[in-house]
mmCIF file of C-alpha atoms in Angstrom:
data_model
loop_
_atom_site.group_PDB
_atom_site.id
_atom_site.type_symbol
_atom_site.label_atom_id
_atom_site.label_comp_id
_atom_site.label_asym_id
_atom_site.label_seq_id
_atom_site.Cartn_x
_atom_site.Cartn_y
_atom_site.Cartn_z
ATOM 1 C CA UNK A 1 56.425 -41.586 10.402
ATOM 2 C CA UNK A 2 56.481 -40.200 7.173
ATOM 3 C CA UNK A 3 57.602 -36.491 6.736
ATOM 4 C CA UNK A 4 56.358 -34.425 4.234
ATOM 5 C CA UNK A 5 58.763 -32.989 1.537
ATOM 6 C CA UNK A 6 60.203 -29.773 2.760
ATOM 7 C CA UNK A 7 62.824 -28.573 0.473
ATOM 8 C CA UNK A 8 64.849 -25.793 2.170
ATOM 9 C CA UNK A 9 62.408 -25.818 5.068
ATOM 10 C CA UNK A 10 62.188 -27.076 8.514
ATOM 11 C CA UNK A 11 60.230 -30.213 9.573
ATOM 12 C CA UNK A 12 58.220 -29.422 12.726
ATOM 13 C CA UNK A 13 56.164 -31.857 15.191
ATOM 14 C CA UNK A 14 52.775 -30.643 16.170
ATOM 15 C CA UNK A 15 52.546 -30.142 19.807
ATOM 16 C CA UNK A 16 49.414 -29.772 22.134
ATOM 17 C CA UNK A 17 48.210 -26.604 22.016
ATOM 18 C CA UNK A 18 49.554 -25.698 18.746
ATOM 19 C CA UNK A 19 47.675 -23.323 16.141
ATOM 20 C CA UNK A 20 49.149 -22.746 12.720
ATOM 21 C CA UNK A 21 48.947 -18.974 13.753
ATOM 22 C CA UNK A 22 51.243 -19.695 16.863
ATOM 23 C CA UNK A 23 53.465 -21.952 14.655
ATOM 24 C CA UNK A 24 53.810 -19.168 12.144
ATOM 25 C CA UNK A 25 54.370 -16.564 14.505
ATOM 26 C CA UNK A 26 57.324 -18.695 16.000
ATOM 27 C CA UNK A 27 59.067 -19.400 12.825
ATOM 28 C CA UNK A 28 58.604 -15.835 11.216
ATOM 29 C CA UNK A 29 56.322 -17.147 8.370
ATOM 30 C CA UNK A 30 52.736 -16.855 7.744
ATOM 31 C CA UNK A 31 49.821 -19.069 8.101
ATOM 32 C CA UNK A 32 49.066 -19.159 4.224
ATOM 33 C CA UNK A 33 52.778 -19.993 3.800
ATOM 34 C CA UNK A 34 52.330 -23.128 5.838
ATOM 35 C CA UNK A 35 49.087 -23.998 4.360
ATOM 36 C CA UNK A 36 50.882 -23.818 0.928
ATOM 37 C CA UNK A 37 53.502 -26.044 1.973
ATOM 38 C CA UNK A 38 51.318 -28.768 3.590
ATOM 39 C CA UNK A 39 48.684 -29.353 0.930
ATOM 40 C CA UNK A 40 45.579 -31.241 2.639
ATOM 41 C CA UNK A 41 46.602 -30.098 6.214
ATOM 42 C CA UNK A 42 43.187 -29.045 8.062
ATOM 43 C CA UNK A 43 43.838 -25.969 10.180
ATOM 44 C CA UNK A 44 41.027 -26.805 12.499
ATOM 45 C CA UNK A 45 42.220 -30.172 13.287
ATOM 46 C CA UNK A 46 45.799 -30.267 13.828
ATOM 47 C CA UNK A 47 46.901 -33.663 15.229
ATOM 48 C CA UNK A 48 49.500 -33.889 18.006
ATOM 49 C CA UNK A 49 52.683 -35.725 16.762
ATOM 50 C CA UNK A 50 51.635 -34.643 12.716
ATOM 51 C CA UNK A 51 55.018 -33.704 10.924
ATOM 52 C CA UNK A 52 54.444 -30.488 8.912
ATOM 53 C CA UNK A 53 56.762 -28.360 6.723
ATOM 54 C CA UNK A 54 57.676 -25.009 7.627
ATOM 55 C CA UNK A 55 58.734 -23.171 4.648
ATOM 56 C CA UNK A 56 61.734 -20.618 4.950
ATOM 57 C CA UNK A 57 60.422 -17.123 5.076
ATOM 58 C CA UNK A 58 60.378 -15.264 2.070
ATOM 59 C CA UNK A 59 60.937 -11.638 1.627
ATOM 60 C CA UNK A 60 58.897 -9.043 3.482
ATOM 61 C CA UNK A 61 55.413 -9.000 2.024
ATOM 62 C CA UNK A 62 54.654 -5.892 -0.193
ATOM 63 C CA UNK A 63 51.618 -4.057 1.407
ATOM 64 C CA UNK A 64 48.184 -4.937 -0.338
ATOM 65 C CA UNK A 65 47.364 -2.357 -2.866
ATOM 66 C CA UNK A 66 43.541 -2.500 -1.889
ATOM 67 C CA UNK A 67 41.913 -4.364 0.867
ATOM 68 C CA UNK A 68 42.277 -7.657 2.732
ATOM 69 C CA UNK A 69 39.425 -10.016 2.050
ATOM 70 C CA UNK A 70 38.354 -13.143 3.924
ATOM 71 C CA UNK A 71 37.348 -16.002 1.567
ATOM 72 C CA UNK A 72 33.947 -17.317 1.753
ATOM 73 C CA UNK A 73 32.362 -20.647 0.720
ATOM 74 C CA UNK A 74 32.305 -20.952 -2.779
ATOM 75 C CA UNK A 75 34.888 -18.200 -3.554
ATOM 76 C CA UNK A 76 37.301 -18.335 -6.236
ATOM 77 C CA UNK A 77 39.611 -15.744 -7.639
ATOM 78 C CA UNK A 78 37.541 -15.510 -10.570
ATOM 79 C CA UNK A 79 34.502 -14.905 -8.641
ATOM 80 C CA UNK A 80 36.137 -12.369 -6.157
ATOM 81 C CA UNK A 81 37.835 -10.435 -9.052
ATOM 82 C CA UNK A 82 34.398 -10.029 -10.666
ATOM 83 C CA UNK A 83 32.751 -9.107 -7.542
ATOM 84 C CA UNK A 84 35.375 -6.328 -6.953
ATOM 85 C CA UNK A 85 36.268 -5.016 -10.559
ATOM 86 C CA UNK A 86 39.635 -6.459 -10.688
ATOM 87 C CA UNK A 87 41.135 -9.308 -12.742
ATOM 88 C CA UNK A 88 42.554 -12.710 -11.811
ATOM 89 C CA UNK A 89 45.963 -11.616 -13.004
ATOM 90 C CA UNK A 90 46.018 -8.740 -10.676
ATOM 91 C CA UNK A 91 44.741 -10.987 -7.756
ATOM 92 C CA UNK A 92 47.639 -13.404 -8.442
ATOM 93 C CA UNK A 93 50.221 -10.774 -8.454
ATOM 94 C CA UNK A 94 48.866 -9.150 -5.289
ATOM 95 C CA UNK A 95 48.913 -12.818 -3.535
ATOM 96 C CA UNK A 96 52.104 -14.233 -3.988
ATOM 97 C CA UNK A 97 52.605 -17.624 -2.530
ATOM 98 C CA UNK A 98 48.609 -18.148 -2.428
ATOM 99 C CA UNK A 99 47.438 -20.947 -4.848
ATOM 100 C CA UNK A 100 44.591 -19.688 -6.621
ATOM 101 C CA UNK A 101 43.183 -23.429 -6.936
ATOM 102 C CA UNK A 102 43.436 -24.036 -3.241
ATOM 103 C CA UNK A 103 41.669 -21.289 -1.500
ATOM 104 C CA UNK A 104 40.160 -22.128 2.096
ATOM 105 C CA UNK A 105 37.294 -20.637 3.884
ATOM 106 C CA UNK A 106 38.733 -18.032 6.463
ATOM 107 C CA UNK A 107 42.004 -17.532 4.297
ATOM 108 C CA UNK A 108 42.897 -13.982 4.100
ATOM 109 C CA UNK A 109 43.852 -12.456 0.754
ATOM 110 C CA UNK A 110 44.411 -9.179 -0.951
ATOM 111 C CA UNK A 111 42.189 -7.876 -3.252
ATOM 112 C CA UNK A 112 43.701 -5.245 -5.579
ATOM 113 C CA UNK A 113 41.771 -2.076 -6.206
ATOM 114 C CA UNK A 114 41.370 -1.287 -9.860
ATOM 115 C CA UNK A 115 43.103 1.800 -10.695
ATOM 116 C CA UNK A 116 40.992 4.811 -10.743
ATOM 117 C CA UNK A 117 41.396 6.783 -13.991
ATOM 118 C CA UNK A 118 42.681 10.440 -13.530
ATOM 119 C CA UNK A 119 39.988 12.973 -13.496
ATOM 120 C CA UNK A 120 40.369 15.022 -16.655
ATOM 121 C CA UNK A 121 39.579 18.901 -15.841
ATOM 122 C CA UNK A 122 36.719 20.439 -17.685
ATOM 123 C CA UNK A 123 36.055 23.636 -18.779
ATOM 124 C CA UNK A 124 32.975 25.397 -17.827
ATOM 125 C CA UNK A 125 31.594 28.016 -19.868
ATOM 126 C CA UNK A 126 29.196 30.475 -18.257
ATOM 127 C CA UNK A 127 26.419 31.509 -20.566
ATOM 128 C CA UNK A 128 24.711 34.917 -19.547
ATOM 129 C CA UNK A 129 21.351 35.361 -20.379
ATOM 130 C CA UNK A 130 20.893 38.346 -23.023
ATOM 131 C CA UNK A 131 19.290 41.428 -21.848
ATOM 132 C CA UNK A 132 16.127 42.584 -23.618
ATOM 133 C CA UNK A 133 15.203 46.199 -23.558
ATOM 134 C CA UNK A 134 11.748 47.774 -24.229
ATOM 135 C CA UNK A 135 10.734 50.985 -25.584
ATOM 136 C CA UNK A 136 7.320 52.705 -25.117
ATOM 137 C CA UNK A 137 4.344 50.760 -25.152
ATOM 138 C CA UNK A 138 3.739 49.154 -28.460
ATOM 139 C CA UNK A 139 7.366 49.846 -29.338
ATOM 140 C CA UNK A 140 9.804 47.250 -30.733
ATOM 141 C CA UNK A 141 11.746 44.771 -28.530
ATOM 142 C CA UNK A 142 15.396 44.973 -28.969
ATOM 143 C CA UNK A 143 18.134 42.340 -28.034
ATOM 144 C CA UNK A 144 21.100 44.325 -26.396
ATOM 145 C CA UNK A 145 24.102 43.000 -28.253
ATOM 146 C CA UNK A 146 26.409 45.613 -27.140
ATOM 147 C CA UNK A 147 27.174 43.519 -23.717
ATOM 148 C CA UNK A 148 28.431 40.534 -25.772
ATOM 149 C CA UNK A 149 30.332 42.505 -28.616
ATOM 150 C CA UNK A 150 27.905 41.264 -31.269
ATOM 151 C CA UNK A 151 25.786 43.192 -33.660
ATOM 152 C CA UNK A 152 22.028 42.971 -34.147
ATOM 153 C CA UNK A 153 20.929 41.312 -37.703
#
């Protein structure tokens, strides 16, 4: 039986009833970390007796600065970033331990939300309509300038 390379981790032999989720929970790691440590493993077809590498748990993950997205067929970091208005670099930073070249359908990743620019307060100027006064019939129309601190020209 050939064991996968597992620097600093633990070799675990798959048993009946195991899932990557149950193994990850047992060892205090994540499914993504196990997938990254075992390239080529099929999470939907684990083989009893198959050795896998359980990586050492890393630091507590930082909360996702956006939302969790489930990878769909054909997805890439580039296409996801384009769809949600972020960048590939931001996607990589938000998903430490995820290989952007090895996404798998069903994998849950963080899509960071692009920062919303601060709203600049705007000044609103209220323009009052000038009043027009009339004199007797046939008289002259006068613009009332006294209300606005202006003079008639």
